[in-house]
Short mmCIF file of C-alpha atoms and ligand atoms in Angstrom, two decimals:
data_model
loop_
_atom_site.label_atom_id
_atom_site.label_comp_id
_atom_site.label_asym_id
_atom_site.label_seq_id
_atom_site.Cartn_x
_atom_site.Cartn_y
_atom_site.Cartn_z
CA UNK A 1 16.59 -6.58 -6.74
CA UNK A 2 13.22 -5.31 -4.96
CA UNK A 3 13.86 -1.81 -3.15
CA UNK A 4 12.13 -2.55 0.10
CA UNK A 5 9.05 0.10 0.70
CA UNK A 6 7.47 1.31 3.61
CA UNK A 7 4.64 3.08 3.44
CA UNK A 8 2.94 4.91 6.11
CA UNK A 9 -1.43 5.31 5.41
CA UNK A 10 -2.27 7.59 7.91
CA UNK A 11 -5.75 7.19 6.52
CA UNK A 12 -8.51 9.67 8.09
CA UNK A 13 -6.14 10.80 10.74
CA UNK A 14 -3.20 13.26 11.00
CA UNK A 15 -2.59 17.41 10.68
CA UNK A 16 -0.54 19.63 9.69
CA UNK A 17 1.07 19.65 12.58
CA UNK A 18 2.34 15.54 11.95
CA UNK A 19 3.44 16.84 8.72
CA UNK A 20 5.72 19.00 10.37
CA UNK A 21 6.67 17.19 12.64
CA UNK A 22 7.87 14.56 10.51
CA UNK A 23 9.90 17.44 7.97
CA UNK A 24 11.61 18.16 11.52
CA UNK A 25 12.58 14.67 11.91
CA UNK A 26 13.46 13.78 8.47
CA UNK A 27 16.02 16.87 8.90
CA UNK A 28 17.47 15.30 11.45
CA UNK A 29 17.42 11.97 11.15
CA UNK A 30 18.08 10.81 7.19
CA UNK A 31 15.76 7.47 5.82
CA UNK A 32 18.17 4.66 5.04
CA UNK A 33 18.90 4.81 1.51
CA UNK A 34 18.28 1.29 0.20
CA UNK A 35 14.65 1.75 1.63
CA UNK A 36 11.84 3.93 -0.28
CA UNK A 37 9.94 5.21 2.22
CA UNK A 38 5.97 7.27 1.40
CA UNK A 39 3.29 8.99 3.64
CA UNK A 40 -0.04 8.14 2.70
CA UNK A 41 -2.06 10.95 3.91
CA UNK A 42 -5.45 12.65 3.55
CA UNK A 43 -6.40 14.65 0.24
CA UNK A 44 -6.10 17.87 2.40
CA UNK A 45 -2.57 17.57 3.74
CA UNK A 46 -1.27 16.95 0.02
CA UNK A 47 -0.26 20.66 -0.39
CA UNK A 48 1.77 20.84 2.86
CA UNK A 49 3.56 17.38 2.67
CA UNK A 50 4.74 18.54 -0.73
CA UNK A 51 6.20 21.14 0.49
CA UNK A 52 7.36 20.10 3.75
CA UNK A 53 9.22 16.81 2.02
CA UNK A 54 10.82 18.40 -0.91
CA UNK A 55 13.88 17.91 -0.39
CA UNK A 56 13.97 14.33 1.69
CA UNK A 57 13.58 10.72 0.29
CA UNK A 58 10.31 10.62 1.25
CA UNK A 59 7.65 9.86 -1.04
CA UNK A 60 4.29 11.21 -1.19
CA UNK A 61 1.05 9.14 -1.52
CA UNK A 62 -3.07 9.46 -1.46
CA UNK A 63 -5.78 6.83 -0.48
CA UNK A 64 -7.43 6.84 -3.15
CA UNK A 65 -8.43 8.75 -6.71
CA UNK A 66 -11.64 9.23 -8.95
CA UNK A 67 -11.16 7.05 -12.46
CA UNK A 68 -12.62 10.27 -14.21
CA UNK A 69 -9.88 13.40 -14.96
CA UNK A 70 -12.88 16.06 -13.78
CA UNK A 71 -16.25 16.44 -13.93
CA UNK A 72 -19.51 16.51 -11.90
CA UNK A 73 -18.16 14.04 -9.43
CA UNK A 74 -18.50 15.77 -5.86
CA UNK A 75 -16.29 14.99 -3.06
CA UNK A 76 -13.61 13.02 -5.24
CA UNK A 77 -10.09 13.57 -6.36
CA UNK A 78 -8.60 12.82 -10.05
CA UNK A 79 -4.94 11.71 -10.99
CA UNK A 80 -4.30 14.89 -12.58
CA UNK A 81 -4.88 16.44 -9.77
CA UNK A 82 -2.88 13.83 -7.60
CA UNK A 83 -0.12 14.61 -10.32
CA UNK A 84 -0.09 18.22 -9.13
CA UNK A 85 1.20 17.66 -6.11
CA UNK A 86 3.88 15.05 -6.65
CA UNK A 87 2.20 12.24 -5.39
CA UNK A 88 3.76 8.87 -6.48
CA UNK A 89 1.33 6.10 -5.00
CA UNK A 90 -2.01 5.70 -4.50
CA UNK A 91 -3.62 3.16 -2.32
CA UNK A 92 -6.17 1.21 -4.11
CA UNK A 93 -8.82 -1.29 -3.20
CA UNK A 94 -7.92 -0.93 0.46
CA UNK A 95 -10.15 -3.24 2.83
CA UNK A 96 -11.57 0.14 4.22
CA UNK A 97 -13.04 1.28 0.86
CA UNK A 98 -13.70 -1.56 -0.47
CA UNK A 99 -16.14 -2.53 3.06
CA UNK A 100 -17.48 0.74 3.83
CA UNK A 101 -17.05 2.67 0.09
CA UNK A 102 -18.60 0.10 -2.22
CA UNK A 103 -15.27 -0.11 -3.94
CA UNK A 104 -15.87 -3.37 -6.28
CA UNK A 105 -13.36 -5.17 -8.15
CA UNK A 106 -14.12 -3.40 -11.16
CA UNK A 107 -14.33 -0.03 -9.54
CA UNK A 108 -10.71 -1.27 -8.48
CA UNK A 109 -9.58 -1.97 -12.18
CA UNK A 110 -10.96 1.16 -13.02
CA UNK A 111 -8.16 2.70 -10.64
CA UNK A 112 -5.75 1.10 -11.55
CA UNK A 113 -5.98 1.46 -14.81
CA UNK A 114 -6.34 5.63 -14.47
CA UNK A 115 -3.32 5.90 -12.07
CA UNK A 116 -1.06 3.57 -13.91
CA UNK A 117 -2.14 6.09 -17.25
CA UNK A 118 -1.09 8.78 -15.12
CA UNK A 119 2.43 7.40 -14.03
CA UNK A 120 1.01 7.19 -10.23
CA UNK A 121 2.07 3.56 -8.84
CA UNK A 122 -0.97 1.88 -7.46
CA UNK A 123 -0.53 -0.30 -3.91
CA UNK A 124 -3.26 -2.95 -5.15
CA UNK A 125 -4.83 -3.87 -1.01
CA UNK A 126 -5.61 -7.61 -1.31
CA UNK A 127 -6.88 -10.13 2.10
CA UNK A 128 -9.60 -12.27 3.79
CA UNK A 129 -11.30 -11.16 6.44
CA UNK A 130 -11.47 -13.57 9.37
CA UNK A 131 -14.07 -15.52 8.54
CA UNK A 132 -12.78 -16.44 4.60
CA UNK A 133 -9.77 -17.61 7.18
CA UNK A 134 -11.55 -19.86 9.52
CA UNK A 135 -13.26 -20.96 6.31
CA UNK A 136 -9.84 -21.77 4.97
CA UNK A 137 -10.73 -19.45 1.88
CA UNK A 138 -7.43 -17.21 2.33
CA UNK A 139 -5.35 -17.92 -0.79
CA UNK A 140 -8.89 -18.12 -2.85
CA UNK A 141 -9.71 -15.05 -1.69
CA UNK A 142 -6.46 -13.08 -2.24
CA UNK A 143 -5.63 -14.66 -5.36
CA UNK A 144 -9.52 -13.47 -6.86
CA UNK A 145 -8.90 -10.52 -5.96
CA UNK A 146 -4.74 -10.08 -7.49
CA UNK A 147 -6.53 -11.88 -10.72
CA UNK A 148 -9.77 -9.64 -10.94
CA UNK A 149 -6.89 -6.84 -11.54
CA UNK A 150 -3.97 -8.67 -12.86
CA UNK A 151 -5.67 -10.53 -15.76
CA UNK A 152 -6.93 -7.04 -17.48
CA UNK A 153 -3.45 -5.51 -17.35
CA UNK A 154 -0.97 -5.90 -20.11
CA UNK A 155 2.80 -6.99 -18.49
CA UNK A 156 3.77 -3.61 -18.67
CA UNK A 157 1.34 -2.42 -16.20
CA UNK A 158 1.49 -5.47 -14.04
CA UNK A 159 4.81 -4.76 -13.30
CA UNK A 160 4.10 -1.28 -12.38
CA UNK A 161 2.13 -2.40 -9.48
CA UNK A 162 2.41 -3.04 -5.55
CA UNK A 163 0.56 -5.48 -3.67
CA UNK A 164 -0.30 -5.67 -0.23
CA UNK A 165 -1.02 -8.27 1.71
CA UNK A 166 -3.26 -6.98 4.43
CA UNK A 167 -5.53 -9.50 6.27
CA UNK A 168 -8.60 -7.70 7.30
CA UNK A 169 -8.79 -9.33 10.73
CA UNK A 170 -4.91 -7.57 11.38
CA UNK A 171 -5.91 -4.45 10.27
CA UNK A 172 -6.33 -1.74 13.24
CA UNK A 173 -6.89 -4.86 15.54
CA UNK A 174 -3.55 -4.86 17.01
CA UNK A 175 -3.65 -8.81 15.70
CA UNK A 176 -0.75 -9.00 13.34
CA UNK A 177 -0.61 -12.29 11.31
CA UNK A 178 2.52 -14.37 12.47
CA UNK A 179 5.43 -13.86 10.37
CA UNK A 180 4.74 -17.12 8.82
CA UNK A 181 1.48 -16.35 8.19
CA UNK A 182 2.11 -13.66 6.21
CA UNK A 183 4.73 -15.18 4.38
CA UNK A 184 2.64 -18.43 3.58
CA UNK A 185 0.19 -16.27 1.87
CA UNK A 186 2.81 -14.10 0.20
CA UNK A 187 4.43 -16.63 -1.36
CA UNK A 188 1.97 -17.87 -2.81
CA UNK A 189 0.70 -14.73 -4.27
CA UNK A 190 4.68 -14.57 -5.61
CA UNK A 191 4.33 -17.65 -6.88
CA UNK A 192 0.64 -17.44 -8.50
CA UNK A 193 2.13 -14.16 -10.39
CA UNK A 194 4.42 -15.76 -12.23
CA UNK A 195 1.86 -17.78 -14.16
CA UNK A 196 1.33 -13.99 -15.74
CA UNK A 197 5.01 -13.74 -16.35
CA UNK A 198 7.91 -15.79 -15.49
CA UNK A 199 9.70 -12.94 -13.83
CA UNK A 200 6.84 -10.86 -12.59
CA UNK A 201 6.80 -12.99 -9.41
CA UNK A 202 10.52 -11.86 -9.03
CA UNK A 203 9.69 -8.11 -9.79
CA UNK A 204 6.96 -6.54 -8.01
CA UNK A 205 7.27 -5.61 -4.47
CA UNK A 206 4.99 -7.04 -1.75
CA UNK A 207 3.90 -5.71 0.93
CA UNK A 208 2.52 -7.06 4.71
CA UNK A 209 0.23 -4.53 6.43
CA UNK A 210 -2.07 -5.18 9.13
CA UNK A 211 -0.80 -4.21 12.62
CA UNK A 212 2.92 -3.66 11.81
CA UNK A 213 4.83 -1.75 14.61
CA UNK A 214 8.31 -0.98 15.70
CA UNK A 215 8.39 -4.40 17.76
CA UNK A 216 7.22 -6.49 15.11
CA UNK A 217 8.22 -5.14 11.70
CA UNK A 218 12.15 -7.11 11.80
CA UNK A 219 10.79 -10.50 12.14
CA UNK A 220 7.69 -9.80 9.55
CA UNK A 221 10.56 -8.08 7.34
CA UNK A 222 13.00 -10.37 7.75
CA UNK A 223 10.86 -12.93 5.84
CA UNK A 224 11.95 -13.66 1.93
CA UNK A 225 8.75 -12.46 0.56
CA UNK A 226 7.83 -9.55 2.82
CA UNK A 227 9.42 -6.76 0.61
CA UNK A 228 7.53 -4.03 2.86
CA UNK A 229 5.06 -2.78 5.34
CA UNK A 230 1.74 -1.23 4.51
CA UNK A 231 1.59 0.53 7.81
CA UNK A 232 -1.48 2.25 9.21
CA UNK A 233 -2.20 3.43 12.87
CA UNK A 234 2.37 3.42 13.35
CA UNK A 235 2.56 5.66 10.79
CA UNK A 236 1.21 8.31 13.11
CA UNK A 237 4.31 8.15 15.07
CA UNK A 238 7.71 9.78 13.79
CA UNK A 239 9.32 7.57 16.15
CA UNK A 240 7.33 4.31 15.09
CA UNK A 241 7.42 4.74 11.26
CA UNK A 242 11.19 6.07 11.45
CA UNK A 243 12.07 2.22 13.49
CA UNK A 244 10.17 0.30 10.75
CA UNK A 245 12.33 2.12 8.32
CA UNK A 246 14.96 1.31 9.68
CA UNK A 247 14.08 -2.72 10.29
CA UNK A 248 13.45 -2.66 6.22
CA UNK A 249 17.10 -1.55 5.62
P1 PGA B 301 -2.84 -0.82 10.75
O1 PGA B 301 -3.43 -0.47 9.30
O2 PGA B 301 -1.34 -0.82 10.60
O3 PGA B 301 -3.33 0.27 11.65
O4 PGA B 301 -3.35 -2.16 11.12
C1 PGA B 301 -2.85 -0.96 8.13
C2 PGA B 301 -3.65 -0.54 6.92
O5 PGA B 301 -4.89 -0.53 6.99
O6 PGA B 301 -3.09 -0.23 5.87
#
């Protein structure tokens, strides 16, 4: 059985302030507990959500991580120190870095690779952008970019992994792909992974992100291969990310 995941990337937004905000919520309302739920915040806000989530379900993520453990590398962050602070996921290859970062797919592997070493679970970002779409290039697109990770792992570490779905032209835009869509592309990606491994397809968790709300997330969820949201600009919102939760339960 796949534990369904939500997982909230508030990306370059947020304070200290949200954090609390959610701790005060959490306290008061409880996450369903046959749903793992994670806040992906900013490198700064690690600290505090540690604390401020300590005792609650909720899992803590980052956005990204440096493939080096220290060095003369200014401006990034390492596992180890990710490790510190009880993070669990990290996002990796995310449409954001991999546009306006340079993040390549070997820069990608390289992450991969460093968190999985350092028992962080990596949320591998896969999708087309809208003109790959119009171009009908989707599933070549999606499945280049789950291979130019997938085929360098051994099948222990490819079944460590997330994957999310995100089509770029969803992302931020307000445009969420249809249900079926999503689930077109999804299951192919399921079914593409288990040419690596007969069950792997079975195993990993998927996840849809790209304009998921509280109005949308039951029908996207509700799909067979839609294990999860990847969920960016709802995520600010105790009220919005607490309702997508809840749809995932
Ligand atoms: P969005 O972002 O929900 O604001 O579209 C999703 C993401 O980029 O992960």
């Amino acid at each position: 059985m796949r534990t369904p995941l939500i997982a909230g990337n508030w990306k370059m937004n947020g304070s200290r302030s949200l954090i609390d905000t959610f701790a005060s919520t959490l306290a008061a309302t409880p996450l369903p507990e046959q749903v793992e739920a994670a806040l992906i915040v900013p490198f700064p806000y690690l600290d505090a959500a540690q604390r401020a989530f300590q005792s609650t379900s909720l899992k803590l993520g980052a956005q990204t991580l440096n493939t080096e453990a220290s060095g003369a590398h200014t401006g990034e962050v390492s596992a180890p120190m990710l490790n510190e602070f009880g993070v669990c996921y990290v996002l990796v290859g995310h449409s954001e870095r991999r546009a306006l970062y340079g993040d390549t797919d070997e820069a990608i592997l390289g992450r991969v690779n460093v968190a999985l070493d350092h028992g962080l679970t990596p949320i591998l970002c896969v999708g087309e952008t809208l003109k790959e779409r119009e171009a009908e290039r989707t599933m070549a697109v999606v499945l280049a970019q789950v291979d130019a990770v997938l085929t360098h792992l051994s099948r222990d570490a490819q079944k460590k992994l997330v994957i999310a779905y995100e089509p770029v032209w969803a992302i931020g835009t307000g445009r969420t792909a249809t249900p079926e869509q999503a689930q077109d592309v999804m299951a192919e990606v399921r079914a593409h992974l288990a040419r690596f491994d007969d069950t792997l397809g079975e195993e990993l968790v998927l996840l849809y992100g790209g304009s998921m709300n509280a109005g949308n997330a039951a029908e996207l969820l509700a799909k067979p291969d839609i294990d999860g949201g990847l969920v960016g600009g709802a995520s600010l919102k105790t009220d919005d990310f607490f309702a997508i939760c809840q749809s995932a339960g």
